[in-house]
Tab-separated table of C-alpha atoms and ligand atoms in Angstrom:
chain	number	residue	atom	x	y	z
A	65	MET	CA	-15.636	17.831	-3.756
A	66	ALA	CA	-15.286	17.331	-7.602
A	67	ALA	CA	-11.912	18.712	-7.030
A	68	LEU	CA	-11.095	16.274	-4.854
A	69	ARG	CA	-12.475	13.295	-6.753
A	70	ILE	CA	-10.225	14.593	-9.389
A	71	LEU	CA	-7.354	14.421	-7.114
A	72	TRP	CA	-8.072	10.960	-6.103
A	73	MET	CA	-8.407	9.891	-9.607
A	74	GLY	CA	-5.093	11.347	-10.425
A	75	LEU	CA	-3.609	9.728	-7.253
A	76	VAL	CA	-5.221	6.554	-6.982
A	77	PHE	CA	-5.947	5.560	-10.525
A	78	LEU	CA	-2.327	7.269	-12.085
A	79	GLY	CA	-0.669	4.807	-9.914
A	80	ALA	CA	1.435	6.770	-7.953
A	81	LEU	CA	-0.098	6.203	-4.318
A	82	GLY	CA	0.628	5.832	-0.960
A	83	PHE	CA	0.920	8.652	1.297
A	84	LEU	CA	3.283	9.022	4.498
A	85	HIS	CA	2.110	9.334	7.555
A	86	THR	CA	4.647	11.067	8.553
A	87	SER	CA	5.528	14.803	8.190
A	88	ALA	CA	7.887	16.427	5.684
A	89	GLN	CA	10.724	16.698	8.409
A	90	ASP	CA	10.345	13.154	9.555
A	91	GLN	CA	10.367	11.520	6.161
A	92	ASP	CA	9.088	7.875	5.659
A	93	SER	CA	11.995	5.178	4.824
A	94	VAL	CA	12.683	4.373	1.729
A	95	GLN	CA	13.863	1.622	-0.008
A	96	PRO	CA	17.680	1.357	0.535
A	97	ASN	CA	19.912	1.543	-2.303
A	98	PHE	CA	17.032	2.161	-4.219
A	99	GLN	CA	17.700	1.252	-7.929
A	100	GLN	CA	15.082	3.130	-10.160
A	101	ASP	CA	15.978	1.342	-13.355
A	102	LYS	CA	15.203	-1.683	-11.758
A	103	PHE	CA	11.437	-0.169	-10.633
A	104	LEU	CA	10.977	0.509	-14.320
A	105	GLY	CA	7.974	-1.508	-16.324
A	106	ARG	CA	4.735	-2.662	-15.459
A	107	TRP	CA	2.938	-3.114	-12.347
A	108	PHE	CA	0.014	-3.707	-11.503
A	109	VAL	CA	-2.030	-1.422	-8.673
A	110	ALA	CA	-3.642	-4.553	-6.425
A	111	GLY	CA	-3.981	-2.856	-2.860
A	112	LEU	CA	-4.839	0.767	-1.396
A	113	ALA	CA	-5.162	1.825	2.185
A	114	SER	CA	-6.443	5.591	2.580
A	115	ASN	CA	-8.129	7.518	5.033
A	116	SER	CA	-9.818	9.981	2.773
A	117	SER	CA	-13.295	10.279	2.639
A	118	TRP	CA	-13.416	9.972	-1.279
A	119	TYR	CA	-11.865	6.509	-0.732
A	120	ARG	CA	-14.127	5.468	1.926
A	121	GLU	CA	-16.961	6.357	-0.099
A	122	LYS	CA	-15.556	4.607	-3.342
A	123	LYS	CA	-13.578	1.672	-2.216
A	124	LYS	CA	-16.024	-0.915	-3.104
A	125	THR	CA	-16.193	0.488	-6.545
A	126	LEU	CA	-12.372	0.210	-7.473
A	127	PHE	CA	-10.608	-2.055	-9.616
A	128	MET	CA	-6.928	-3.130	-10.363
A	129	CYS	CA	-5.122	-1.214	-12.521
A	130	ARG	CA	-2.078	-1.726	-14.700
A	131	ALA	CA	0.553	0.931	-14.504
A	132	GLU	CA	3.680	1.654	-17.001
A	133	VAL	CA	6.439	3.225	-15.291
A	134	ILE	CA	9.279	4.903	-17.549
A	135	PRO	CA	11.933	7.179	-16.623
A	136	SER	CA	10.918	11.079	-17.445
A	137	GLU	CA	12.982	13.976	-18.310
A	138	GLY	CA	14.865	15.836	-15.062
A	139	GLY	CA	15.226	11.892	-13.323
A	140	GLY	CA	11.680	11.292	-12.285
A	141	LEU	CA	9.017	8.567	-13.571
A	142	ASN	CA	6.217	8.708	-15.897
A	143	VAL	CA	3.920	6.629	-14.568
A	144	THR	CA	1.381	5.745	-17.132
A	145	SER	CA	-2.123	3.941	-16.047
A	146	THR	CA	-4.954	1.929	-17.759
A	147	LEU	CA	-7.769	1.707	-15.687
A	148	LEU	CA	-11.400	0.875	-15.479
A	149	ARG	CA	-13.833	3.673	-15.378
A	150	LYS	CA	-17.586	4.035	-16.606
A	151	ASN	CA	-17.324	0.931	-18.182
A	152	GLN	CA	-14.546	2.233	-20.337
A	153	CYS	CA	-10.725	1.968	-20.280
A	154	LYS	CA	-9.062	5.410	-19.722
A	155	THR	CA	-5.195	6.085	-19.979
A	156	GLU	CA	-3.649	8.744	-17.663
A	157	THR	CA	-0.411	10.080	-16.889
A	158	LEU	CA	1.318	10.973	-13.750
A	159	LEU	CA	4.338	12.650	-13.514
A	160	LEU	CA	6.700	11.963	-10.383
A	161	GLU	CA	9.762	14.308	-9.983
A	162	PRO	CA	12.872	13.472	-7.958
A	163	ALA	CA	13.193	14.578	-4.320
A	164	GLN	CA	15.894	14.519	-1.922
A	165	LYS	CA	16.926	10.561	-2.170
A	166	PRO	CA	16.311	7.698	-4.289
A	167	GLY	CA	13.070	6.155	-4.112
A	168	LEU	CA	11.462	9.848	-3.095
A	169	TYR	CA	9.385	11.525	-5.251
A	170	THR	CA	6.928	14.634	-5.150
A	171	TYR	CA	3.964	14.965	-7.427
A	172	ASN	CA	1.916	18.037	-8.045
A	173	SER	CA	-1.558	18.280	-8.973
A	174	PRO	CA	-1.987	19.532	-12.373
A	175	HIS	CA	-5.151	20.423	-11.112
A	176	GLY	CA	-3.391	22.937	-8.827
A	177	GLY	CA	-3.244	23.469	-5.267
A	178	SER	CA	-2.152	20.375	-3.832
A	179	ALA	CA	1.276	18.635	-3.569
A	180	HIS	CA	1.945	14.952	-2.390
A	181	ILE	CA	5.595	13.006	-1.214
A	182	VAL	CA	5.205	9.610	-2.886
A	183	SER	CA	7.837	7.276	-1.093
A	184	VAL	CA	8.666	3.582	-2.342
A	185	VAL	CA	9.242	2.115	1.264
A	186	GLU	CA	10.003	-1.503	0.417
A	187	THR	CA	10.654	-3.669	-2.985
A	188	ASN	CA	12.016	-6.316	-4.395
A	189	TYR	CA	11.587	-5.116	-7.940
A	190	ASN	CA	10.652	-8.336	-9.379
A	191	GLN	CA	7.157	-9.219	-7.298
A	192	TYR	CA	6.357	-6.447	-5.254
A	193	ALA	CA	6.383	-2.448	-4.081
A	194	LEU	CA	5.173	-1.120	-1.171
A	195	LEU	CA	4.189	2.623	-1.489
A	196	TYR	CA	3.694	5.306	0.920
A	197	SER	CA	2.210	8.726	0.208
A	198	LYS	CA	0.633	11.881	1.737
A	199	GLY	CA	-0.520	15.240	0.929
A	200	THR	CA	1.839	18.060	1.901
A	201	LYS	CA	-0.280	20.872	0.734
A	202	GLY	CA	-3.784	21.706	-0.563
A	203	LEU	CA	-6.183	19.385	-0.783
A	204	GLY	CA	-3.837	16.597	0.134
A	205	GLN	CA	-3.004	17.669	3.586
A	206	ASP	CA	-5.525	15.692	5.264
A	207	PHE	CA	-5.074	11.791	4.178
A	208	HIS	CA	-2.284	9.601	3.459
A	209	MET	CA	-2.517	6.537	1.312
A	210	ALA	CA	-0.435	3.291	1.138
A	211	THR	CA	-0.367	1.450	-2.434
A	212	LEU	CA	0.545	-2.239	-3.352
A	213	TYR	CA	1.977	-2.576	-6.680
A	214	SER	CA	2.426	-6.473	-7.731
A	215	ARG	CA	4.264	-7.368	-11.054
A	216	THR	CA	1.428	-9.467	-11.159
A	217	GLN	CA	-2.602	-9.694	-11.400
A	218	ASN	CA	-2.710	-12.490	-9.029
A	219	VAL	CA	-1.588	-11.503	-5.561
A	220	GLY	CA	-0.829	-14.309	-2.907
A	221	ALA	CA	-2.012	-14.480	0.630
A	222	GLU	CA	1.692	-13.705	1.631
A	223	LEU	CA	2.302	-10.478	-0.087
A	224	LYS	CA	-1.583	-9.541	0.981
A	225	ASP	CA	-0.394	-10.269	4.492
A	226	LYS	CA	3.155	-8.100	3.953
A	227	PHE	CA	0.894	-5.514	2.637
A	228	SER	CA	-1.648	-5.023	5.545
A	229	THR	CA	1.230	-5.227	8.030
A	230	PHE	CA	2.804	-2.235	6.360
A	231	CYS	CA	-0.247	-0.243	6.690
A	232	LYS	CA	-1.341	-1.151	10.053
A	233	ALA	CA	2.142	-0.102	11.126
A	234	ARG	CA	1.641	3.216	9.345
A	235	GLY	CA	-1.804	3.668	11.241
A	236	PHE	CA	-4.859	2.576	8.851
A	237	THR	CA	-7.470	0.307	10.045
A	238	GLU	CA	-8.124	-3.249	8.775
A	239	ASP	CA	-11.285	-1.385	6.995
A	240	GLU	CA	-9.167	0.947	5.081
A	241	ILE	CA	-7.048	-1.923	3.242
A	242	VAL	CA	-8.588	-2.986	0.002
A	243	PHE	CA	-7.333	-5.370	-2.450
A	244	LEU	CA	-8.537	-4.619	-5.619
A	245	PRO	CA	-10.585	-6.741	-7.657
A	246	GLN	CA	-9.200	-7.707	-11.196
A	247	PRO	CA	-11.557	-5.686	-13.762
A	248	ASP	CA	-12.664	-8.274	-16.913
A	249	LYS	CA	-10.897	-5.585	-19.359
A	250	CYS	CA	-8.385	-2.898	-19.517
A	251	ILE	CA	-5.464	-4.812	-17.541
A	252	GLN	CA	-4.816	-7.217	-20.763
A	253	GLU	CA	-2.556	-6.271	-23.109
B	243	LIG	C1	4.662	9.794	-20.686
B	243	LIG	O1	4.332	8.386	-21.183
B	243	LIG	C2	3.792	8.543	-21.958
B	243	LIG	C3	3.463	7.058	-22.460
B	243	LIG	O2	4.993	6.636	-23.075
B	243	LIG	C4	3.496	9.390	-22.900
B	243	LIG	O3	2.456	9.324	-23.906
B	243	LIG	C5	3.433	10.850	-22.622
B	243	LIG	O4	3.878	12.044	-23.554
B	243	LIG	C6	4.890	10.917	-21.396
B	243	LIG	N1	4.478	12.204	-20.735
B	243	LIG	C7	5.648	13.050	-20.131
B	243	LIG	C8	5.388	14.546	-19.878
B	243	LIG	O5	6.976	12.658	-20.587
B	244	LIG	C1	-5.735	11.084	8.064
B	244	LIG	O1	-4.633	10.482	8.536
B	244	LIG	C2	-3.568	11.503	8.476
B	244	LIG	C3	-2.394	10.853	9.486
B	244	LIG	O2	-2.582	10.397	10.512
B	244	LIG	C4	-3.888	12.815	9.354
B	244	LIG	O3	-3.277	13.911	9.641
B	244	LIG	C5	-5.365	13.150	8.686
B	244	LIG	O4	-6.071	14.011	9.640
B	244	LIG	C6	-6.488	12.115	8.646
B	244	LIG	N1	-7.509	12.420	7.764
B	244	LIG	C7	-8.971	11.989	7.793
B	244	LIG	C8	-9.698	12.886	6.789
B	244	LIG	O5	-9.278	11.352	8.745
């Protein structure tokens, strides 16, 4: 249980988020002509959906977090997130390794045992990105997740609708979709 929780902090908050409901063989779609350089910079993790039991329990206690995305050595992404935990600001880094095509990444839990595939399914780079991830091995295997990245802290109704539609198309129920409230600290500079 502790390992699962750590894994979740890793995934949810460290900013990767989003799990494909398809299997590794029929990979989820990625943004056509994905341009990683335009995806870099600051994002806010504004929405989540997952079917994991940890998430089901904790979803009401989660807050929006800030994520800084920079290129990592080897062509992947270094995602550093700042989040509120136990009333303190914490910073964590998640390394996404490039996979078969641009917009597709793999994430191996540093705590061992689990592997995930993360896909940037759709983005216009300057407002939003929709990500989908799923575990391919170990503890991650039995859940999937969708994540809404927003360039701004305030998310309009249109973007919320877009994310809900995206989640439902991947089998998430209304109940599993959460728009994260802004914390009173940590996401400001
Ligand atoms: C990821 O980026 C952070 C913030 O810039 C940096 O401190 C860290 O060393 C980087 N990690 C790796 C493995 O590149
Ligand atoms: C979550 O959904 C995935 C994909 O639909 C499924 O394989 C998995 O068993 C589900 N896990 C739970 C805990 O419901």
